[in-house]
Short mmCIF file of C-alpha atoms in Angstrom, two decimals:
data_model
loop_
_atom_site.label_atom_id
_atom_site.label_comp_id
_atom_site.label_asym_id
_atom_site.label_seq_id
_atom_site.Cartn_x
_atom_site.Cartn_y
_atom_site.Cartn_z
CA UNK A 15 138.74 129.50 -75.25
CA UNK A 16 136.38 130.34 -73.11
CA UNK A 17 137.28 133.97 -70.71
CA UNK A 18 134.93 135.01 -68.13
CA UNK A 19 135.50 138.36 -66.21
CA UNK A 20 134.61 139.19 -62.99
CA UNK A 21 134.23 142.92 -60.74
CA UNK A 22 135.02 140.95 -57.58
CA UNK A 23 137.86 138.16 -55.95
CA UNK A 24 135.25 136.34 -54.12
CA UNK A 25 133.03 136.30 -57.51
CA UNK A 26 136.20 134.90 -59.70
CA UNK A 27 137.16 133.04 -56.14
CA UNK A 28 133.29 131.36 -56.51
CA UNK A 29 133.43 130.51 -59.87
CA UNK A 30 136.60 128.79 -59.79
CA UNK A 31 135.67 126.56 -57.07
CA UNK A 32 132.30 125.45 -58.46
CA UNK A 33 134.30 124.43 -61.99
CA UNK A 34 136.50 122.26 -59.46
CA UNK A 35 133.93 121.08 -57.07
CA UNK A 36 130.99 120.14 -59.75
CA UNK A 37 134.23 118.04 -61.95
CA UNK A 38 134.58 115.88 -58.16
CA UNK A 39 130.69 116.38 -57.80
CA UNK A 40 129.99 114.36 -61.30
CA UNK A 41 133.75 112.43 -61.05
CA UNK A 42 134.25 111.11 -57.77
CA UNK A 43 137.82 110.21 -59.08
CA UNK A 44 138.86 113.05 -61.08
CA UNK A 45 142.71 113.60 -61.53
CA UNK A 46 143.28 117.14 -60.49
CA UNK A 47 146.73 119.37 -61.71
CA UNK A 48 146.88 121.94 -58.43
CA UNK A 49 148.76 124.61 -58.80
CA UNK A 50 150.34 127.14 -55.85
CA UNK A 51 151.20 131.14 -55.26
CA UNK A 52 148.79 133.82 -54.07
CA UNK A 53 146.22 133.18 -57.08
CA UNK A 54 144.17 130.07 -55.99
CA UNK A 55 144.49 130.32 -52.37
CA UNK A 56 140.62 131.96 -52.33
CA UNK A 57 139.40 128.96 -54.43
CA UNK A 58 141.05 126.46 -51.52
CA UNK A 59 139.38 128.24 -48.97
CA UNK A 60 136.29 127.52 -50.89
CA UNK A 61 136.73 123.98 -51.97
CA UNK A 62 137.46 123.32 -47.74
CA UNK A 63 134.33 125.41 -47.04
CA UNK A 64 132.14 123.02 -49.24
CA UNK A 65 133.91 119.35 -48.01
CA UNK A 66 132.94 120.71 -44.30
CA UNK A 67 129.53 121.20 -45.75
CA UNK A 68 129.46 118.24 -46.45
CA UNK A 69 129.16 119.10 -50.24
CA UNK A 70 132.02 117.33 -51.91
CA UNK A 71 134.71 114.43 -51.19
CA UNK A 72 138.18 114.19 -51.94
CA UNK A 73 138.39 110.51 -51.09
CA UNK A 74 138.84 109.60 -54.79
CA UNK A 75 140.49 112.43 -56.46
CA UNK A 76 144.15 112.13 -57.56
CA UNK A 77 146.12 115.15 -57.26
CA UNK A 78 149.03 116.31 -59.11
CA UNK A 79 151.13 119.80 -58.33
CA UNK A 80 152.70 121.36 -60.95
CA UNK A 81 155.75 121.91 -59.28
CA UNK A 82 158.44 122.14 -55.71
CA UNK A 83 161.75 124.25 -55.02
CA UNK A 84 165.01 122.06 -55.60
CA UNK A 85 166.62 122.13 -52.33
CA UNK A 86 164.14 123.07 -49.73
CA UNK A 87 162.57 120.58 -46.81
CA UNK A 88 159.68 119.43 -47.54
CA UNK A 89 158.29 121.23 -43.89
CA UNK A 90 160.16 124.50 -44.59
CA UNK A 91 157.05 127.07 -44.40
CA UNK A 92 157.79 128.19 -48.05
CA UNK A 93 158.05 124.53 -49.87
CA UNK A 94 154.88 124.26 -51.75
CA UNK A 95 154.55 120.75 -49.84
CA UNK A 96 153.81 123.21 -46.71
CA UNK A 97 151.89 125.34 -48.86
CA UNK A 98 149.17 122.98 -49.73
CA UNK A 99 149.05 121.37 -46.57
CA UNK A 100 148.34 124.64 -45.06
CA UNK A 101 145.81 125.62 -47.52
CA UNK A 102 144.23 122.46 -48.79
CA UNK A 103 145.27 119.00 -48.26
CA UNK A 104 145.25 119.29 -44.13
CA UNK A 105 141.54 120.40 -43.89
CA UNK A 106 140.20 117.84 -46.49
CA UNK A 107 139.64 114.13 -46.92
CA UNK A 108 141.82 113.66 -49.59
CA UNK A 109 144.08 110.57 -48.72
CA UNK A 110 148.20 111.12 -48.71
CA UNK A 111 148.99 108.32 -51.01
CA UNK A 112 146.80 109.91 -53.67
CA UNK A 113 148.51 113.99 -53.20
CA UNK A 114 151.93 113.94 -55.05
CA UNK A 115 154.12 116.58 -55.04
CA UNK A 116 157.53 116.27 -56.66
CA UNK A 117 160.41 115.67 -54.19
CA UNK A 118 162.47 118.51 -54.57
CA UNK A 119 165.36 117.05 -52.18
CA UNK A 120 165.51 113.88 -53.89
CA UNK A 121 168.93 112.28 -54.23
CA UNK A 122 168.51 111.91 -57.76
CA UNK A 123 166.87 115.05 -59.59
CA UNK A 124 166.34 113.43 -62.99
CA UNK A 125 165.06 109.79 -61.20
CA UNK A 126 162.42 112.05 -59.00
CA UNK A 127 161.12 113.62 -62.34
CA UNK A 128 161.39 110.23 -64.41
CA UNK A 129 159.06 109.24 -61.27
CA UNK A 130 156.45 111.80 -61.48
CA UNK A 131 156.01 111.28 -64.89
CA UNK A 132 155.33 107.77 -64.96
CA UNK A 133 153.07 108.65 -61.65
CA UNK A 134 151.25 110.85 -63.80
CA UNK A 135 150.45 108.29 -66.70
CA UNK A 136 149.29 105.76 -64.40
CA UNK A 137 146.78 107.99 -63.23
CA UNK A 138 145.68 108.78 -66.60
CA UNK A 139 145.07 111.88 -68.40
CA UNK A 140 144.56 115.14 -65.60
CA UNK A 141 140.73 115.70 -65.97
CA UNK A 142 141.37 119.44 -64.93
CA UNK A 143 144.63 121.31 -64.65
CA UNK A 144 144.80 124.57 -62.52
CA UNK A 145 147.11 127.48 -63.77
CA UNK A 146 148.59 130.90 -62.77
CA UNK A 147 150.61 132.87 -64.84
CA UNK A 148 153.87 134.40 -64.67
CA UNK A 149 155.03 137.98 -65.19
CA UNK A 150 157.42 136.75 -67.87
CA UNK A 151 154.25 134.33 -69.02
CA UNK A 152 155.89 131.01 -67.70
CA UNK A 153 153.15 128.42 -66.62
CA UNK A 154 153.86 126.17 -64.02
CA UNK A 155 158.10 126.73 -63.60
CA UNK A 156 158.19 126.42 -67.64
CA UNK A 157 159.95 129.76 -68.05
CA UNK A 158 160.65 131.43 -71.35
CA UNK A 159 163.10 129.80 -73.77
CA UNK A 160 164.02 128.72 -77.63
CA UNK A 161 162.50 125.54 -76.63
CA UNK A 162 160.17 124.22 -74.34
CA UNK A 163 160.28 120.32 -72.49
CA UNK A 164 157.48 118.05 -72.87
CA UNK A 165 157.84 116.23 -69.17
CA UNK A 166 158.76 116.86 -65.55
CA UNK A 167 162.20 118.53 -65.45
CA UNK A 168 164.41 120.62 -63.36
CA UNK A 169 164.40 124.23 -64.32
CA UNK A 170 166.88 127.04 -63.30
CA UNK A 171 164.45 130.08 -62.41
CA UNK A 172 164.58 133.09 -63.89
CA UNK A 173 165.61 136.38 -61.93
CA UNK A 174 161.98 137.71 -62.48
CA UNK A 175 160.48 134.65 -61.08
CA UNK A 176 162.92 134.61 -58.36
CA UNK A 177 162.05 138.51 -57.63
CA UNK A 178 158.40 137.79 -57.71
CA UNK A 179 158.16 134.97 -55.33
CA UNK A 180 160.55 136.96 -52.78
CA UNK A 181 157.64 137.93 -51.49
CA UNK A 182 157.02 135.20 -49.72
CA UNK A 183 160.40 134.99 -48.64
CA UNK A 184 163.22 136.89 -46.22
CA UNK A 185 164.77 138.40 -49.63
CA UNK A 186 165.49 137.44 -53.20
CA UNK A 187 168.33 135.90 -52.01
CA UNK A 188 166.42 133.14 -50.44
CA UNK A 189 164.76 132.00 -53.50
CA UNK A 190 166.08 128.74 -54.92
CA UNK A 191 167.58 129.19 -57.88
CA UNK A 192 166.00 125.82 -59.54
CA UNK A 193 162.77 124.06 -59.15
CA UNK A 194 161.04 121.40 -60.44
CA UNK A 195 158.30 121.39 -62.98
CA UNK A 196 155.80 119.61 -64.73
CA UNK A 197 156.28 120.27 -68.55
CA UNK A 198 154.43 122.08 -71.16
CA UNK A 199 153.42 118.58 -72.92
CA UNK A 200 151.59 117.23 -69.50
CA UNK A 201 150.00 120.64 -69.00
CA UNK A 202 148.84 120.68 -72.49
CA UNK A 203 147.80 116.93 -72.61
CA UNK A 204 144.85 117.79 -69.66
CA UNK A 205 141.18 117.63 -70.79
CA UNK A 206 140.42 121.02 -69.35
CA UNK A 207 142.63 123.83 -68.19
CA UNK A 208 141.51 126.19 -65.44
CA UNK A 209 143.71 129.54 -65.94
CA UNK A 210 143.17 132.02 -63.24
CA UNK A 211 144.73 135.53 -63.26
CA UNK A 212 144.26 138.44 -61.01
CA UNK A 213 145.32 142.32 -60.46
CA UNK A 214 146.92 144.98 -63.15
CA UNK A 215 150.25 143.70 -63.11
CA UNK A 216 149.52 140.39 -64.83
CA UNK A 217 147.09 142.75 -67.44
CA UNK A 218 150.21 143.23 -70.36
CA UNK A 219 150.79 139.30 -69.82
CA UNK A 220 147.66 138.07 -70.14
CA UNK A 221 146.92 139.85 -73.15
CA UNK A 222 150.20 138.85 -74.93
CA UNK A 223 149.48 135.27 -73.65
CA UNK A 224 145.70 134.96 -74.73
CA UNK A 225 145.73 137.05 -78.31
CA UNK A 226 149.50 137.37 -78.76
CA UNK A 227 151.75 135.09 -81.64
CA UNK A 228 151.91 131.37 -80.00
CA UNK A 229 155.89 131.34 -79.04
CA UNK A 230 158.27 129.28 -76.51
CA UNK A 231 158.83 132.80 -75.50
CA UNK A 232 155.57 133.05 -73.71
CA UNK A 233 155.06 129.74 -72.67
CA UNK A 234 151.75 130.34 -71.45
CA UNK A 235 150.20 131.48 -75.11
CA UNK A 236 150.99 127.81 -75.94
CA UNK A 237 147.69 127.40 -73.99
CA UNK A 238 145.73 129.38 -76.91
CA UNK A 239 146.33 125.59 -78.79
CA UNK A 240 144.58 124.19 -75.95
CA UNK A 241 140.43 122.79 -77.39
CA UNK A 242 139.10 123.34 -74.06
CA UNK A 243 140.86 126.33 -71.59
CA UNK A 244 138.59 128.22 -69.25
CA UNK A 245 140.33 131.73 -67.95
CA UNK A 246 138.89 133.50 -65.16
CA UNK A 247 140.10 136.94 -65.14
CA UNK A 248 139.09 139.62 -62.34
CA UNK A 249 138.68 143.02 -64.37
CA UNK A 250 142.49 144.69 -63.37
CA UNK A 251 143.74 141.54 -65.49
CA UNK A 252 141.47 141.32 -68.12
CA UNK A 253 142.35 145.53 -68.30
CA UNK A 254 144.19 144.87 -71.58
CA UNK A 255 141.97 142.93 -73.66
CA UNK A 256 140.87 144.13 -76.99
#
């Protein structure tokens, strides 16, 4: 495990982007794991700053999201299809056949994640997957239980996840109760993970997740198993650490 802490968002913001960028830089068709929410939106806007430089190409990269609402449109501002549009896949030259996204209005929930998964092994193994973490310590829409599933499956969100993403929504009320998610196993199974957590509020979390006992509980302290994680911290979340 390797943590790096930083006094600054556009420092952490920097760093996180280079790790990205030099993996396409020195892989031309890396298989990326993407991952949404306010956390990596700074190391998007740095990823488009360098293919407008001319620095970098998407044109081979295969890209993998961890995860879409059951039951919202694909265009509805808040579907994480909109989301990385707006933030990423729009303003580079990443092709549309190669950026999957699981189909959260699919007819037939448990085909669409059947789907992904096979999707996912014909790539091959995700060179680098991209993380946040949950209040509750839930990585990608894997939230807290007495067991944890290996592949892409539909979860049923818990209230704290629903409260926390209201935010980008009218009200709680408007959160979908279900999403779905790529598992634990297919998170795990990448050959680096890229775990980036900012501000005081994730500081209790991330030290429970990084130094606490390895439980289903916290799914995200199943990443302390993990033989090559990188976690870039700014200094509110790494507040906590012994």
């Amino acid at each position: 495990m390797n943590i790096l802490t930083f006094d600054s968002g556009d420092k952490l913001n920097e760093a996180g982007a280079n790790i990205i960028a030099g993996l396409i830089q020195t892989q031309p068709t890396a298989v990326l794991g993407l991952a949404t929410g306010g956390t990596p939106v700074g190391i998007y806007e740095r990823l488009v700053s360098g293919f407008r430089r001319g620095l970098l190409s998407f044109r081979g990269v295969t890209a993998f999201n961890l995860d879409e609402y059951v039951g919202l449109d694909r265009q509805h501002p808040q579907s994480y299809y909109s989301y990385m549009q707006k933030h990423l896949f729009a303003h580079i030259d990443l092709p549309a056949e190669q950026a999957h996204i699981p189909d959260g209005n699919a007819a037939d929930l448990q085909a669409e994640c059947e789907r992904y998964d096979r999707l996912i092994a014909e790539a091959g193994q995700i060179d680098l997957q991209l993380l946040g973490i949950g209040h509750n310590g839930h990585i990608g829409f894997n939230e807290p239980a007495h067991a944890l599933i290996r592949g892409t499956h539909v979860v049923d969100l818990a209230e704290e996840t629903r409260k926390a993403n209201a935010r980008f929504f009218g009200s709680a009320d408007e959160v979908p109760k279900q999403a779905i998610t790529m598992g634990v196993g297919t998170i795990l199974k990448a050959k680096t993970i890229l775990l980036v957590v900012r501000g005081a509020d994730k500081a209790d979390i991330v030290r429970r997740a990084l130094t606490g006992p390895i439980t289903t509980e916290c799914p995200a302290s199943l990443l302390q198993t993990h033989p090559h994680l990188v976690v870039l911290l700014d200094k509110d979340a790494a507040g906590r650490l012994p």
